[in-house]
Short mmCIF file of C-alpha atoms in Angstrom, two decimals:
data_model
loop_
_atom_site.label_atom_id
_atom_site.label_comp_id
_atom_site.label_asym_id
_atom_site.label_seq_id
_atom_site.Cartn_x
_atom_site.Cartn_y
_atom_site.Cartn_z
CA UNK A 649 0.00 0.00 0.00
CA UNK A 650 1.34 3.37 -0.82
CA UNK A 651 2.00 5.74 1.86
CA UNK A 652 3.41 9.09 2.92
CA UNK A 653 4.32 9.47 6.35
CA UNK A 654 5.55 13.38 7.98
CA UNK A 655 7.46 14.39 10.69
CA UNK A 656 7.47 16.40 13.01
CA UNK A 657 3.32 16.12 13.11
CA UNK A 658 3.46 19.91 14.50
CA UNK A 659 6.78 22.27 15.35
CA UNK A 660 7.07 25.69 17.03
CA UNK A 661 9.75 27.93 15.89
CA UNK A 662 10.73 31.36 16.69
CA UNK A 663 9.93 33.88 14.08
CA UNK A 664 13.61 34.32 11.60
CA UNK A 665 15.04 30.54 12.57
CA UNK A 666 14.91 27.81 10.49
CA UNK A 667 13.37 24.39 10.30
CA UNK A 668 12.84 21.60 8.46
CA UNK A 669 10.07 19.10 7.89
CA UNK A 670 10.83 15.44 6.89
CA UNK A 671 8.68 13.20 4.42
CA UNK A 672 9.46 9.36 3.98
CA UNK A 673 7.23 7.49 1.65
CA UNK A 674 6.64 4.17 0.25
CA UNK A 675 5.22 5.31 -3.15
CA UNK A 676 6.09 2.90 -6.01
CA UNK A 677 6.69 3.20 -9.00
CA UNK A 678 7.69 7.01 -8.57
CA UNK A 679 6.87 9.54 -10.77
CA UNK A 680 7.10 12.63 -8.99
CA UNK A 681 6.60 14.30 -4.97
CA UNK A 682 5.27 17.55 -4.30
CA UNK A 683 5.19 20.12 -1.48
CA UNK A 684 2.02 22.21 -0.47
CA UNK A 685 1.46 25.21 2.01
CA UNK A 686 -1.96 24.97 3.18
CA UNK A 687 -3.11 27.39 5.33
CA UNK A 688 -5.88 27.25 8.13
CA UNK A 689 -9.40 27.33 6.19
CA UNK A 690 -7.97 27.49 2.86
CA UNK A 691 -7.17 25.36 0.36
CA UNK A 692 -3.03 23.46 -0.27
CA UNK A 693 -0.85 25.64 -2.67
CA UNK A 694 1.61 24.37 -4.49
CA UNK A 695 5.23 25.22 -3.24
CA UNK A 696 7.67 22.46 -5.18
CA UNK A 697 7.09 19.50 -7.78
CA UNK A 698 10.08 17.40 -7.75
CA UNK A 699 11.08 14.24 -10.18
CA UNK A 700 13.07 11.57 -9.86
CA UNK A 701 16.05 13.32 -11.17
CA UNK A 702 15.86 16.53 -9.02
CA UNK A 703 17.74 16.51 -5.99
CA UNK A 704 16.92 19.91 -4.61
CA UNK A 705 14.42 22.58 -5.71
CA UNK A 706 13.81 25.82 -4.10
CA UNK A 707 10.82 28.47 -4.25
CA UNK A 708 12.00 31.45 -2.21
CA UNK A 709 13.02 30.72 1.36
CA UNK A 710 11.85 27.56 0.52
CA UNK A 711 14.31 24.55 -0.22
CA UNK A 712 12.82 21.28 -0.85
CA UNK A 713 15.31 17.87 -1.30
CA UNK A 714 14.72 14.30 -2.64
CA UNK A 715 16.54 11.31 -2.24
CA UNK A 716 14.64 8.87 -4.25
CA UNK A 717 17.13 5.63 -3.24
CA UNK A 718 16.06 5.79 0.48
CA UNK A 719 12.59 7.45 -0.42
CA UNK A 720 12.87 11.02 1.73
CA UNK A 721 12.82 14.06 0.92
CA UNK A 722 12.68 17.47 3.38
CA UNK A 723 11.36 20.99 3.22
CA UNK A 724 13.42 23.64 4.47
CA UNK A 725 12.25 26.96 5.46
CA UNK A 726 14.93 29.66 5.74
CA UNK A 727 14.44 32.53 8.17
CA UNK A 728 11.07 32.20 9.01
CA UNK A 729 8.23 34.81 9.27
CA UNK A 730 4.88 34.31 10.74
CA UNK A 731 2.86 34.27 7.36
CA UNK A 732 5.06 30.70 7.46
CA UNK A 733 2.58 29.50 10.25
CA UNK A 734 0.81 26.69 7.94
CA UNK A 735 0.17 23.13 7.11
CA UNK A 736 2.74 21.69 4.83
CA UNK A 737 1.70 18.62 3.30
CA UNK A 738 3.86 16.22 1.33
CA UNK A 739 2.41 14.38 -1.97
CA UNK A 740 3.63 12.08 -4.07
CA UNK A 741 2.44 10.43 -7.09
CA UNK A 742 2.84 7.18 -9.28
CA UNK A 743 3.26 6.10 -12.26
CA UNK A 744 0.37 3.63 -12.33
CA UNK A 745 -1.99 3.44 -15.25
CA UNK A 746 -4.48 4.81 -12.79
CA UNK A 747 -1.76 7.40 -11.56
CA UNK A 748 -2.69 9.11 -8.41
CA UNK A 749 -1.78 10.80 -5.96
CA UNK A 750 -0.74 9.86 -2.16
CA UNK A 751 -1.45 12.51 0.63
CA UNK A 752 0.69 13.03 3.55
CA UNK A 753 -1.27 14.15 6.86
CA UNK A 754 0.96 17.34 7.15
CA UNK A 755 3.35 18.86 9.54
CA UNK A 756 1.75 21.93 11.54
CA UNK A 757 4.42 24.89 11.63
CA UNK A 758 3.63 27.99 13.97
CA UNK A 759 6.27 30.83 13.83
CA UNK A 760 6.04 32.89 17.10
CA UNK A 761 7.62 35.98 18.34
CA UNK B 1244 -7.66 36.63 -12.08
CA UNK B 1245 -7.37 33.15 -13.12
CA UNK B 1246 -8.19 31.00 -10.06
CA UNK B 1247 -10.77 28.34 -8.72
CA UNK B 1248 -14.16 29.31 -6.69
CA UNK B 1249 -15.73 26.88 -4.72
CA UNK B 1250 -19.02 27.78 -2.99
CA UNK B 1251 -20.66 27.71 -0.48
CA UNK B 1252 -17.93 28.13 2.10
CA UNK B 1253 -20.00 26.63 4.63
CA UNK B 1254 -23.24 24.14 4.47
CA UNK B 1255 -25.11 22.45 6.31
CA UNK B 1256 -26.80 19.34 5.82
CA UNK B 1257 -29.67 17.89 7.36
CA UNK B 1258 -30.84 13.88 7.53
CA UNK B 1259 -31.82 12.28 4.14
CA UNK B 1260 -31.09 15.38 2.09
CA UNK B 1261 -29.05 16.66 -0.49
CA UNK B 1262 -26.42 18.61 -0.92
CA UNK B 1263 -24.40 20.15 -3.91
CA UNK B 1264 -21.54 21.62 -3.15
CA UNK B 1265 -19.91 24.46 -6.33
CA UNK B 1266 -16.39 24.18 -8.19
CA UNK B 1267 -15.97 26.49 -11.29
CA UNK B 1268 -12.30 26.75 -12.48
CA UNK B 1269 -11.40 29.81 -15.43
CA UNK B 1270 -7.68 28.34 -15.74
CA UNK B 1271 -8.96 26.39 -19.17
CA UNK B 1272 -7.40 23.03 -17.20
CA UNK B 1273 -8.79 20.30 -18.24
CA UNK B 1274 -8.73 18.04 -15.16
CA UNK B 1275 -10.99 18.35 -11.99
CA UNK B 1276 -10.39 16.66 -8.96
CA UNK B 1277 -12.81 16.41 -5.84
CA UNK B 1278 -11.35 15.66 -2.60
CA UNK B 1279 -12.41 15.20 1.39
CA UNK B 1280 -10.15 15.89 4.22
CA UNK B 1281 -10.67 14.85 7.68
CA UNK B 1282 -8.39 16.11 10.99
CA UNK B 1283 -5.41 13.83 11.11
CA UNK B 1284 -5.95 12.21 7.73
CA UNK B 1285 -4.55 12.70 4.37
CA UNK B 1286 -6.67 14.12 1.69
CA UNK B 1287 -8.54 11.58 -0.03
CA UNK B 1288 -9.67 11.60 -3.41
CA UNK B 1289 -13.31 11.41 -4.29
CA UNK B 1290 -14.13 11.47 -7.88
CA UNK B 1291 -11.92 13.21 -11.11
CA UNK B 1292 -12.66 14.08 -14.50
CA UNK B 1293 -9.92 14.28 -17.46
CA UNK B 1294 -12.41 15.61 -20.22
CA UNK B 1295 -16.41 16.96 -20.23
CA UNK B 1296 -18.92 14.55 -19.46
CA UNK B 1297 -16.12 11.67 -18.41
CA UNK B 1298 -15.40 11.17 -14.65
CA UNK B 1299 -13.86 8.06 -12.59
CA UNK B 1300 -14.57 7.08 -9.11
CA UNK B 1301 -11.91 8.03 -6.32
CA UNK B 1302 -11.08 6.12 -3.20
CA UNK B 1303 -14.02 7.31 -1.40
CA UNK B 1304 -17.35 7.69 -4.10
CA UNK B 1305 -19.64 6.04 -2.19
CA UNK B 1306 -22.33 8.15 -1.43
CA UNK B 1307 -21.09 10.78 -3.54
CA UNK B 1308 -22.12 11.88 -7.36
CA UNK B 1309 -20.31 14.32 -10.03
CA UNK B 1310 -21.29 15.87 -13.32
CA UNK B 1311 -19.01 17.44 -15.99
CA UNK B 1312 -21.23 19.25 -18.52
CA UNK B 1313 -18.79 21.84 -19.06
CA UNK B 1314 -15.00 22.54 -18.85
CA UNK B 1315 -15.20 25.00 -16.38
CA UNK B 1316 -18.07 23.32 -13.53
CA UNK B 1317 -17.30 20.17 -11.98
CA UNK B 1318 -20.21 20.29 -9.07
CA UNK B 1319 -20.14 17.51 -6.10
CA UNK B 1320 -23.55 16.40 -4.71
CA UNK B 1321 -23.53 14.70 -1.34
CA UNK B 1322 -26.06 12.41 -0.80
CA UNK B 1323 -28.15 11.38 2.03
CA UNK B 1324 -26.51 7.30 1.37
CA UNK B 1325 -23.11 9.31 2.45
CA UNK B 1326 -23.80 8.63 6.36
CA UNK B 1327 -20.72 11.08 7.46
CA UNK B 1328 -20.17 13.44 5.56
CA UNK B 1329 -18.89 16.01 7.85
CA UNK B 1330 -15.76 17.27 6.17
CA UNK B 1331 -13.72 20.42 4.81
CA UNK B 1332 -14.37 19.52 0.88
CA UNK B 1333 -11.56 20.64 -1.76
CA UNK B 1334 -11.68 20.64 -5.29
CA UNK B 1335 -9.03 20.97 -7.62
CA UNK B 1336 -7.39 21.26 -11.06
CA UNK B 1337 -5.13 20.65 -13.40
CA UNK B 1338 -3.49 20.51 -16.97
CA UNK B 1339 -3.56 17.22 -18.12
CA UNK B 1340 -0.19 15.96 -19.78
CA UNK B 1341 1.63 12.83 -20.23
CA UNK B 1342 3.99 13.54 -17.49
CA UNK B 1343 1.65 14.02 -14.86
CA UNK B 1344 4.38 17.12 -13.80
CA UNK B 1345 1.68 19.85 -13.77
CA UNK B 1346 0.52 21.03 -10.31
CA UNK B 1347 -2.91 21.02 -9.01
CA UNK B 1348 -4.52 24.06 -8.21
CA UNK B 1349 -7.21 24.20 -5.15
CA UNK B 1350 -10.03 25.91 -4.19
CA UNK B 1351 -10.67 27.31 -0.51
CA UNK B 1352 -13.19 25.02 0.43
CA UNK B 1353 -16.54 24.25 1.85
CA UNK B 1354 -17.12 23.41 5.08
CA UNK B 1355 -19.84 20.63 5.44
CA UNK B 1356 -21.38 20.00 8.77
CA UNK B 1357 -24.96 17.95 9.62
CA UNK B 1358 -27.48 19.65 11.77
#
């Protein structure tokens, strides 16, 4: 069964440090894994579609890494601010005939003063 | 601005009736995606369309039915055989390509609760 698991499940960072969020997944065969910044009451938005020949990928202050041999890949955020506060949910899709995609349950970020 | 409305924000439902719940896209994408999400779950994916009038069952269509009569309106009606069917509801969109690269865009969802 495919599946994308997250960690932390929810962090609390002080406003300008920086974190990052882990994704391991057991999604075969690969085609591609996604970031999205979802925040509270709204819907996901896109951040970073990797494939299996991207390494790292970065939108902003946002830096997103894949190593598809060990299945992982991490989101880092660089100097956070508190529009950061968010769910940031990891996706990844197959290559299947019926190609879908596989939701992770998000990691909850807060950025505090 | 291009983008994709979903409406109402929030509904309410009571016992044995029937809900419909809005998605109209402008992006000229020609995939539409309905999902559910539930606190501590992954999104889950309830019906999707590649083309007008075409759609294929999700992971969760039970108690669920689409329609895709045009590009642009993909609605969701929630029937009363859908027992809980208190959820945030998001629909989304796409290009459709070989690759299967292209993002999907979301709406900002409805809010579903039973009275």
């Amino acid at each position: 069964k495919n599946q994308v698991e997250q960690s932390p499940q929810s962090l609390i960072i002080l406003e300008g440090k920086n974190c990052t969020l882990q994704c391991n997944y057991t999604v075969s065969p690969f085609s591609n894994l996604r970031w999205y910044k979802q925040d509270t009451g709204r819907g996901p938005v896109s951040l970073t579609i990797m494939t299996f020949s991207e390494n790292t990928k970065s939108n902003g202050r946002y830096t997103a890494t894949l190593d598809a041999d060990t299945k992982q890949s991490s989101l880092h955020i660089t100097a956070s601010q508190l529009s950061d506060s968010a769910s940031y949910i990891c996706v990844v899709r197959d290559t299947g005939t019926a190609s879908k995609l596989t939701f992770g349950t998000g990691t909850r970020l807060q950025v505090t003063l | 601005d291009g983008g994709i409305t979903q409406s109402p924000k929030y509904l309410f439902r009571k016992e044995g009736q029937n809900v419909t719940l809005s998605c109209e896209q402008n992006l000229n994408h020609d995939a539409m995606y309905w999902y559910r999400q539930d606190p501590g779950q992954g999104l889950r994916l309830i019906y999707y369309s590649q083309i007008v009038n075409d759609f294929q069952k999700g992971d969760i269509a039970e108690g669920y039915s689409v329609s895709r009569e045009k590009k642009e309106s993909f609605p969701l009606t929630v029937t009363s055989a859908q027992k809980n069917p208190t959820a945030f509801y998001l629909c989304a969109s796409s290009m459709f390509e070989g690759t299967g690269n292209q993002p999907q865009h979301f709406g900002d969802g409805t809010r579903l609760s039973i009275l």
